[in-house]
Tab-separated table of C-alpha atoms in Angstrom:
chain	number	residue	atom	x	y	z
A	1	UNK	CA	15.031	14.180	1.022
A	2	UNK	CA	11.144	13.559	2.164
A	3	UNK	CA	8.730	13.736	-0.622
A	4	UNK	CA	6.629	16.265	0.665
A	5	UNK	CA	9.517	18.799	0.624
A	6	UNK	CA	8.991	19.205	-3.220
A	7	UNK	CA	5.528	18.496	-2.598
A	8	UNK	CA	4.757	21.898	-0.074
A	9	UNK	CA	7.188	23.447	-2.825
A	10	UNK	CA	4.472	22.844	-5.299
A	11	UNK	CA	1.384	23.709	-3.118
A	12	UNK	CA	3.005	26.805	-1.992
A	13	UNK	CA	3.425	27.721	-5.620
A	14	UNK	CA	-0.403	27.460	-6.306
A	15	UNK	CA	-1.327	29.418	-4.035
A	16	UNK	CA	-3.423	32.938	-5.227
A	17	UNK	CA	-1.359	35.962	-4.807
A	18	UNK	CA	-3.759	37.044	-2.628
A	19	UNK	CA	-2.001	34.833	0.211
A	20	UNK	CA	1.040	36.548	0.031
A	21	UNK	CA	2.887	33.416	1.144
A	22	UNK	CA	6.070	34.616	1.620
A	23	UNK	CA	8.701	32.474	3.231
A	24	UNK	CA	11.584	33.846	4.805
A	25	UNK	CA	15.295	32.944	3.400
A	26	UNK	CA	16.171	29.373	4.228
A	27	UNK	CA	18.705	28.799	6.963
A	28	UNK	CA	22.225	26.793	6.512
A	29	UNK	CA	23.342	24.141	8.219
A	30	UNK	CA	25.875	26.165	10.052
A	31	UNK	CA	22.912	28.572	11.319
A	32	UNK	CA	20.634	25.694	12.913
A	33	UNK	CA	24.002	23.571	13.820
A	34	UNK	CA	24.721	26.692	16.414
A	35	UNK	CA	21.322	27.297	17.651
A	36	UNK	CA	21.473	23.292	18.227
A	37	UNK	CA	24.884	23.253	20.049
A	38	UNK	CA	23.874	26.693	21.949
A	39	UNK	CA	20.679	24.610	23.423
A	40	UNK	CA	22.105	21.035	24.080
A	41	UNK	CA	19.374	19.497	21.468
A	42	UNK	CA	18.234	18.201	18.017
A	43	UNK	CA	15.552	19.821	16.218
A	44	UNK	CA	13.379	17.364	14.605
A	45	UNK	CA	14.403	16.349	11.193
A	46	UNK	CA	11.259	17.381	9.678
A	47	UNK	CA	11.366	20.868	10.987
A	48	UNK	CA	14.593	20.990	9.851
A	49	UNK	CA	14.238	19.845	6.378
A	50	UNK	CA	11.417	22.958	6.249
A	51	UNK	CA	13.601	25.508	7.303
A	52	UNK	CA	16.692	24.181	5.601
A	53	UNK	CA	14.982	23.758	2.330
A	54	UNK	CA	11.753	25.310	1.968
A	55	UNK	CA	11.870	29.121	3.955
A	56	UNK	CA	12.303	29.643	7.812
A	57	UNK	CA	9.302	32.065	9.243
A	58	UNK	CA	6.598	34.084	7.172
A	59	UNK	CA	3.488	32.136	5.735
A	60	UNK	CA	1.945	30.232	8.058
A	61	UNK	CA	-1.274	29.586	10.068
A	62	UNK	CA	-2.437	32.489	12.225
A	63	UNK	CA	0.005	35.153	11.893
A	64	UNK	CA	2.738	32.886	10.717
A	65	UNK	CA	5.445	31.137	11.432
A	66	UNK	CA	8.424	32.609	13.886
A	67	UNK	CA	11.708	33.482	12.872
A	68	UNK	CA	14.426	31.449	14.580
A	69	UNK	CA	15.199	34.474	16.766
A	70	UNK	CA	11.718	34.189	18.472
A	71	UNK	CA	12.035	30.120	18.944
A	72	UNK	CA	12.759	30.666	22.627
A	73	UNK	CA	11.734	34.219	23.291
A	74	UNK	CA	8.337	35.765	24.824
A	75	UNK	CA	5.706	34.462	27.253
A	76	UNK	CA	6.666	30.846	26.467
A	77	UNK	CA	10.714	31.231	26.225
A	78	UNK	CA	12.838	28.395	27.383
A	79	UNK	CA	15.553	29.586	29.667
A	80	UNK	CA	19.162	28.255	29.303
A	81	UNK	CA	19.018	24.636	29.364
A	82	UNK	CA	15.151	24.020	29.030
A	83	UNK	CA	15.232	22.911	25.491
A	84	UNK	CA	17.030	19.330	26.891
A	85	UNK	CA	13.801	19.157	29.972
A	86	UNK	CA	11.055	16.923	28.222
A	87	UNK	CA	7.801	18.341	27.796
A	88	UNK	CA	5.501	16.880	30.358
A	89	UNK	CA	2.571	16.132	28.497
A	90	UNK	CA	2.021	12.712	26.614
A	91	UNK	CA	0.142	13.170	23.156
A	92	UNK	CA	-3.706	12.333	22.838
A	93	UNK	CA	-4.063	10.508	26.119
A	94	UNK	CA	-7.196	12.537	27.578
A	95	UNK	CA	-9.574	15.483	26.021
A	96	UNK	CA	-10.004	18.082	29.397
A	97	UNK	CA	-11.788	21.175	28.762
A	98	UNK	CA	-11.096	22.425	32.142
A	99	UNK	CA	-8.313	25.371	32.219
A	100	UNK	CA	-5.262	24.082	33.090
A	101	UNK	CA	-4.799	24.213	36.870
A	102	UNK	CA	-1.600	22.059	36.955
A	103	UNK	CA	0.328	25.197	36.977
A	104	UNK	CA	3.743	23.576	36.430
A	105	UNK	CA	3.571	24.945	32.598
A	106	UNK	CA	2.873	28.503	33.519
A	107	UNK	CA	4.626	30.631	31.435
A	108	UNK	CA	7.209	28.367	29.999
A	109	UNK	CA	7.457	24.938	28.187
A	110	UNK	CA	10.104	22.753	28.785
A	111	UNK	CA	11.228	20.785	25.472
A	112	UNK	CA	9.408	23.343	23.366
A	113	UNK	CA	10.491	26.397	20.713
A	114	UNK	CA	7.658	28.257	19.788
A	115	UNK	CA	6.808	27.903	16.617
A	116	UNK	CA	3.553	30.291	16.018
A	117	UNK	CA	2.138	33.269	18.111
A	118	UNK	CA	-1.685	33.012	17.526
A	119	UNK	CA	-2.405	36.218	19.475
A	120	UNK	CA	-2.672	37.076	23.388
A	121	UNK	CA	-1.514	34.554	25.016
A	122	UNK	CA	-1.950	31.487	22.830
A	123	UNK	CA	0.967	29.822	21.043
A	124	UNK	CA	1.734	26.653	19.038
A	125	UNK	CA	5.004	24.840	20.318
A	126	UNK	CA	6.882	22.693	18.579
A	127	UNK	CA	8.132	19.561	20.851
A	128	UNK	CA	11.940	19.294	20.096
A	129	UNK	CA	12.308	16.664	23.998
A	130	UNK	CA	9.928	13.933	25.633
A	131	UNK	CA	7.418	11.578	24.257
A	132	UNK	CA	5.547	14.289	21.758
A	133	UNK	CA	9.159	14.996	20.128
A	134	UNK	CA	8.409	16.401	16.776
A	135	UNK	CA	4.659	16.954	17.399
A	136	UNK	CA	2.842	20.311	17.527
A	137	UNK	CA	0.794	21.605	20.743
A	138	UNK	CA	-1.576	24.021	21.334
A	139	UNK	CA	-0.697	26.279	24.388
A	140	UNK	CA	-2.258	28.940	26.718
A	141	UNK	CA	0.369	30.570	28.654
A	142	UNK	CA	-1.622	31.852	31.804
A	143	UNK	CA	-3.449	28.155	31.904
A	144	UNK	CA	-6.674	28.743	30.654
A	145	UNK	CA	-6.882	25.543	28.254
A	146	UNK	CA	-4.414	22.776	29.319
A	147	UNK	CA	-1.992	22.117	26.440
A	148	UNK	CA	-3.898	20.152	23.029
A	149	UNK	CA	-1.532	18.219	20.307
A	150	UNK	CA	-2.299	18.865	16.630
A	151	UNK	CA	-3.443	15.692	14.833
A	152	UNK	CA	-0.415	16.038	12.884
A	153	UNK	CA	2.532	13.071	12.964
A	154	UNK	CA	5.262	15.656	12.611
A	155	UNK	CA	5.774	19.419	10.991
A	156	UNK	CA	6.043	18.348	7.523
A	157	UNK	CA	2.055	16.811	7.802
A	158	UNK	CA	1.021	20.086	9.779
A	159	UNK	CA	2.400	23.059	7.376
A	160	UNK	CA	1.027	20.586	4.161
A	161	UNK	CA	-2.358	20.073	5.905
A	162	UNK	CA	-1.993	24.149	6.127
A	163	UNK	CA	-1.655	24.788	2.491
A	164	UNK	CA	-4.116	22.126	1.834
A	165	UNK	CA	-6.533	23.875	3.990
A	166	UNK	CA	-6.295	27.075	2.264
A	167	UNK	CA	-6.171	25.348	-1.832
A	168	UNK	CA	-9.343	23.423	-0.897
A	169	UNK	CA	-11.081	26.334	0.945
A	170	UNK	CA	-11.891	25.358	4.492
A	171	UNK	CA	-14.900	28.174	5.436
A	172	UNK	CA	-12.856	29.049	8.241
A	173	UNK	CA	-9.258	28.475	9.618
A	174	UNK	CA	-9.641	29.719	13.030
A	175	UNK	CA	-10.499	25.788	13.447
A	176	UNK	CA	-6.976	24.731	12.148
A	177	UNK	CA	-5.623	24.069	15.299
A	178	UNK	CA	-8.533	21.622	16.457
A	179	UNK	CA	-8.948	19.666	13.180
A	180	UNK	CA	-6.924	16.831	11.120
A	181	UNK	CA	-6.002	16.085	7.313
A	182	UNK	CA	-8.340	13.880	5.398
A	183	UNK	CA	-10.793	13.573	3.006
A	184	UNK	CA	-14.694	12.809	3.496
A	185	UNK	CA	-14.288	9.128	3.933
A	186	UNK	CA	-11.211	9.199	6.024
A	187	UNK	CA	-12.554	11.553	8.003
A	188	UNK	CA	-15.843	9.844	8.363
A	189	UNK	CA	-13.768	6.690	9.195
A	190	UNK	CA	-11.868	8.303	12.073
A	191	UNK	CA	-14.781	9.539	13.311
A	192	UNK	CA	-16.695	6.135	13.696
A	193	UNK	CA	-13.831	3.727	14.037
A	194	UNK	CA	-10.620	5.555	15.438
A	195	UNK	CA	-10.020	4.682	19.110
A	196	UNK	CA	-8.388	7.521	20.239
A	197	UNK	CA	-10.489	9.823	21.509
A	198	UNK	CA	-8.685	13.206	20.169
A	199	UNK	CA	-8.428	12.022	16.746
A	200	UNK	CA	-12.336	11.534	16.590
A	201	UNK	CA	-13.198	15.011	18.185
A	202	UNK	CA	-10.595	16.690	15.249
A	203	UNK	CA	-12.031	14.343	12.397
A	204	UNK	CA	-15.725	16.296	13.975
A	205	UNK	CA	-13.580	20.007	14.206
A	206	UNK	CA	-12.645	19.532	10.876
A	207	UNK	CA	-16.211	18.985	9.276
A	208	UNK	CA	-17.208	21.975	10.596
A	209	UNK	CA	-15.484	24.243	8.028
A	210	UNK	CA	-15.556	21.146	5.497
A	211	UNK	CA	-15.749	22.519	1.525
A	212	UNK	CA	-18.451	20.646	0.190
A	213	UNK	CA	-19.428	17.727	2.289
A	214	UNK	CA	-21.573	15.321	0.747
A	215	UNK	CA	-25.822	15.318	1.608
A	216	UNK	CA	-25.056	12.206	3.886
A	217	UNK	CA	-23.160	13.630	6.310
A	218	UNK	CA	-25.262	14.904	8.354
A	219	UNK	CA	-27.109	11.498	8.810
A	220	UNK	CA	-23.667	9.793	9.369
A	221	UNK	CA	-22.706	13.065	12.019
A	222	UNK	CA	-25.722	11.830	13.694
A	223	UNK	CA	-24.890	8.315	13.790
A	224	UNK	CA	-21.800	9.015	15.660
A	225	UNK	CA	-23.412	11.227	17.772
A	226	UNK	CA	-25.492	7.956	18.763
A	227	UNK	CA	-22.474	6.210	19.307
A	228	UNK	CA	-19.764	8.301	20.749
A	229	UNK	CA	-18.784	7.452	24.200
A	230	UNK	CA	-17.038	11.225	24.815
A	231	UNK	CA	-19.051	13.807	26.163
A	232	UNK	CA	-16.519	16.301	24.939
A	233	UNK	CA	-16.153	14.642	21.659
A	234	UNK	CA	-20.473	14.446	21.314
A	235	UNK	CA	-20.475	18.052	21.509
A	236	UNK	CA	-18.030	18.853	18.979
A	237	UNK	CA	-20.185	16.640	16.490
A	238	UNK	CA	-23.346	18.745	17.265
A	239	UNK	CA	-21.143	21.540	16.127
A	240	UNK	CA	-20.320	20.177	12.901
A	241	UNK	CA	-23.783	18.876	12.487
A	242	UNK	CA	-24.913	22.546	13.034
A	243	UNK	CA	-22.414	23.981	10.347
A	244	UNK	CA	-23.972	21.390	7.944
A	245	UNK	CA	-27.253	24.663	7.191
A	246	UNK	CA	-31.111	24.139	8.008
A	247	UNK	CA	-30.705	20.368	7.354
A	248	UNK	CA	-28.142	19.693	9.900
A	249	UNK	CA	-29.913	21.800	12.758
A	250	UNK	CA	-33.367	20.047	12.213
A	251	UNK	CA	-31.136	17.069	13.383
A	252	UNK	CA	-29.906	18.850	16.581
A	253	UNK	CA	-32.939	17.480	18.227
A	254	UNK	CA	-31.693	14.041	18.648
A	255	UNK	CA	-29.527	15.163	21.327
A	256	UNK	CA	-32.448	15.788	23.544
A	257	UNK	CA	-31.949	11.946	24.918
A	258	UNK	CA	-28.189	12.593	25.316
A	259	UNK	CA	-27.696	11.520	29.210
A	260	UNK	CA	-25.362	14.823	29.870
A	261	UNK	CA	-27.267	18.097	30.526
A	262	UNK	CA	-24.541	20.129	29.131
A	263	UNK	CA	-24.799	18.301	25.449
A	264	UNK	CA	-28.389	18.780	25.743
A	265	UNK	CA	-27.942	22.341	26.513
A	266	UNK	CA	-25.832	22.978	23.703
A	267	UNK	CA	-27.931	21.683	21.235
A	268	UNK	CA	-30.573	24.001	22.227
A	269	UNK	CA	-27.869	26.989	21.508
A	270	UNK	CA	-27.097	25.803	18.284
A	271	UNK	CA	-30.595	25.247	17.188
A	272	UNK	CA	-30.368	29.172	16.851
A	273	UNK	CA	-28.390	31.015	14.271
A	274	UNK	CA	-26.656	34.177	15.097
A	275	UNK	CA	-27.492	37.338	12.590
A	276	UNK	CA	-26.897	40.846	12.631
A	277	UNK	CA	-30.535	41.213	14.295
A	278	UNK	CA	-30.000	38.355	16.515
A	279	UNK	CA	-30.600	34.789	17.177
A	280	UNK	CA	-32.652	33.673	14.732
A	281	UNK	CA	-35.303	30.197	15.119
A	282	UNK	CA	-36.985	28.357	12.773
A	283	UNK	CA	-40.535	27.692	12.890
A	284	UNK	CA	-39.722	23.895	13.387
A	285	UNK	CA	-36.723	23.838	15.737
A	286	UNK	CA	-38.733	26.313	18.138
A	287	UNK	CA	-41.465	23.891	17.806
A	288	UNK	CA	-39.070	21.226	18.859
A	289	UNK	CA	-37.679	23.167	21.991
A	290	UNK	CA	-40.849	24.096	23.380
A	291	UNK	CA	-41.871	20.706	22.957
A	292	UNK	CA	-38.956	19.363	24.794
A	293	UNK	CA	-39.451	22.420	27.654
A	294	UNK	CA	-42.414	20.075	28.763
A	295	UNK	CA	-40.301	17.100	29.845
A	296	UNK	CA	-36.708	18.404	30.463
A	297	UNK	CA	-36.168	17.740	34.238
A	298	UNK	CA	-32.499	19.446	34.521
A	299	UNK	CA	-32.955	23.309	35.673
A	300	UNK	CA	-29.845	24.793	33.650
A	301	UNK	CA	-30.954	22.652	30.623
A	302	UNK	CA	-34.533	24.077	31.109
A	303	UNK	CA	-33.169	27.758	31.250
A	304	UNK	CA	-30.946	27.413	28.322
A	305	UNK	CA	-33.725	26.448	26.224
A	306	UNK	CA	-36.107	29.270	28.058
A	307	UNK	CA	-33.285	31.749	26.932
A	308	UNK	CA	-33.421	30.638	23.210
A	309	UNK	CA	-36.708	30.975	22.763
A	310	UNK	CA	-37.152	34.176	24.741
A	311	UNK	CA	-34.303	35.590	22.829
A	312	UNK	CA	-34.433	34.355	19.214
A	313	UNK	CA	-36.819	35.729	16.633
């Protein structure tokens, strides 16, 4: 049996009561043997050692997991025979943060049981055929973000990462599905070093709701912003340097020189901080946009930052 069986046991156990982690009953072999024979497929031994031995549906991210019943049912069922069709998608080749316009994955995933409903029309699948087999991916079912793999090697890593999430107090787990397991240095690691490109940009999701990061990291968030080829991964660092209080949006500033007008422009919007009376702007940082209004040549850079400080207080 895998370690982290007893090991999610255990976390699972510590939780507060105010989780209400419930698990349902766990199934028997006989129970996922037939939904395996009915479908032509495997499910990944990981999955199955959770739902075998630890609980199958209830406590989970979002509003938890799905009952085996709802695997292949709802906007992203897979019709007789789909289960055995790879899913098309090769993990953590390319970041796009266009919609998807492919639409060969409307509606249904091929090699896929859903796994989580996270509301409308978002779902996390579960890759039981093709190269992502036992990975998790992020879906849209009407295409508006093409599919995203978790970090996660497999489901055992993803539901632990989950519970160790919620013990250590992440400030906010709407970011689950974008982020990766690790402490400070690892993540700080991954972030500088890591050659795949998706594994940086979650190593920067995840410091965004990061319990207690260390002073430093908002100088070392800035040193990978310096050095990160990615547009898409540059402005998920300004982000977390954002998240990181007064200290880490002094530091937004650097991204002035960034040679993409829509990094630039989104440091300006995070320079402000959203409050019940509206965007609010330090004395400083609207110092340091009207300063850069003087030499930003790009128009919709130069109206971004117009529209902070016309609109922040």
């Amino acid at each position: 049996m895998d370690d982290r069986i007893a090991r999610i046991q255990a976390k699972l156990a510590a939780l507060p009561t105010t989780e209400k982690a419930s698990l349902g009953p766990v199934l028997t072999e006989p129970q996922v043997s037939e939904f395996e024979d009915a479908h032509g497929i495997q499910l990944p031994q990981e999955f199955r050692q959770f739902v075998t031995r630890i609980g199958h549906g209830g406590y989970g991210p979002t509003y938890g997991l799905l009952p085996k019943e709802r695997w292949v049912s709802g906007a992203a069922r897979a019709k007789d025979g789909r289960l055995t069709e790879p899913f098309p998608i090769v993990p953590d080749l390319e970041i796009s943060t266009r919609p998807d316009v492919r639409g060969r994955l409307a509606h249904s995933f091929p090699g896929t049981i859903t796994v989580v409903h996270r509301g409308c029309s978002d779902l996390t699948l579960l890759v039981i055929t093709g190269q992502g087999r036992g990975r998790l991916v992020e879906v849209n079912s009407e295409g508006f973000f093409p599919p995203r793999f978790h970090a996660d090697s497999d489901f055992l890593s993803w539901y632990e990462r989950w519970l160790d999430f919620v013990l250590a107090g992440h400030r906010d787990l709407t970011w689950f599905a974008d982020q990766m397991a690790g402490d400070e240095a690892e993540l700080v690691a991954t972030l500088l070093d890591d050659a795949l490109a998706t594994r940086r940009r979650a190593a920067a999701y995840t410091f965004i709701t990061y319990p207690s990061p260390s002073t430093s990291l908002p100088g070392v968030l800035t040193q990978a912003l310096a050095t990160e080829p990615l547009p898409a991964v540059r402005e998920t660092i300004l982000r977390a340097l954002a998240s990181q209080g007064e200290y880490g949006r002094n530091l937004l500033a650097t991204a002035f020189a960034d040679p993409i007008p829509d990094v630039r422009s989104l440091a300006a919007v995070l320079m402000t901080t959203p409050t019940p009376q509206g965007r609010q702007l330090s004395t400083l940082l609207r110092q340091a946009l009207n300063d850069h209004l003087e030499i930003e040549q790009h128009h919709s850079v130069r109206e971004t930052i117009q529209r902070m400080l016309d609109h922040s207080h």
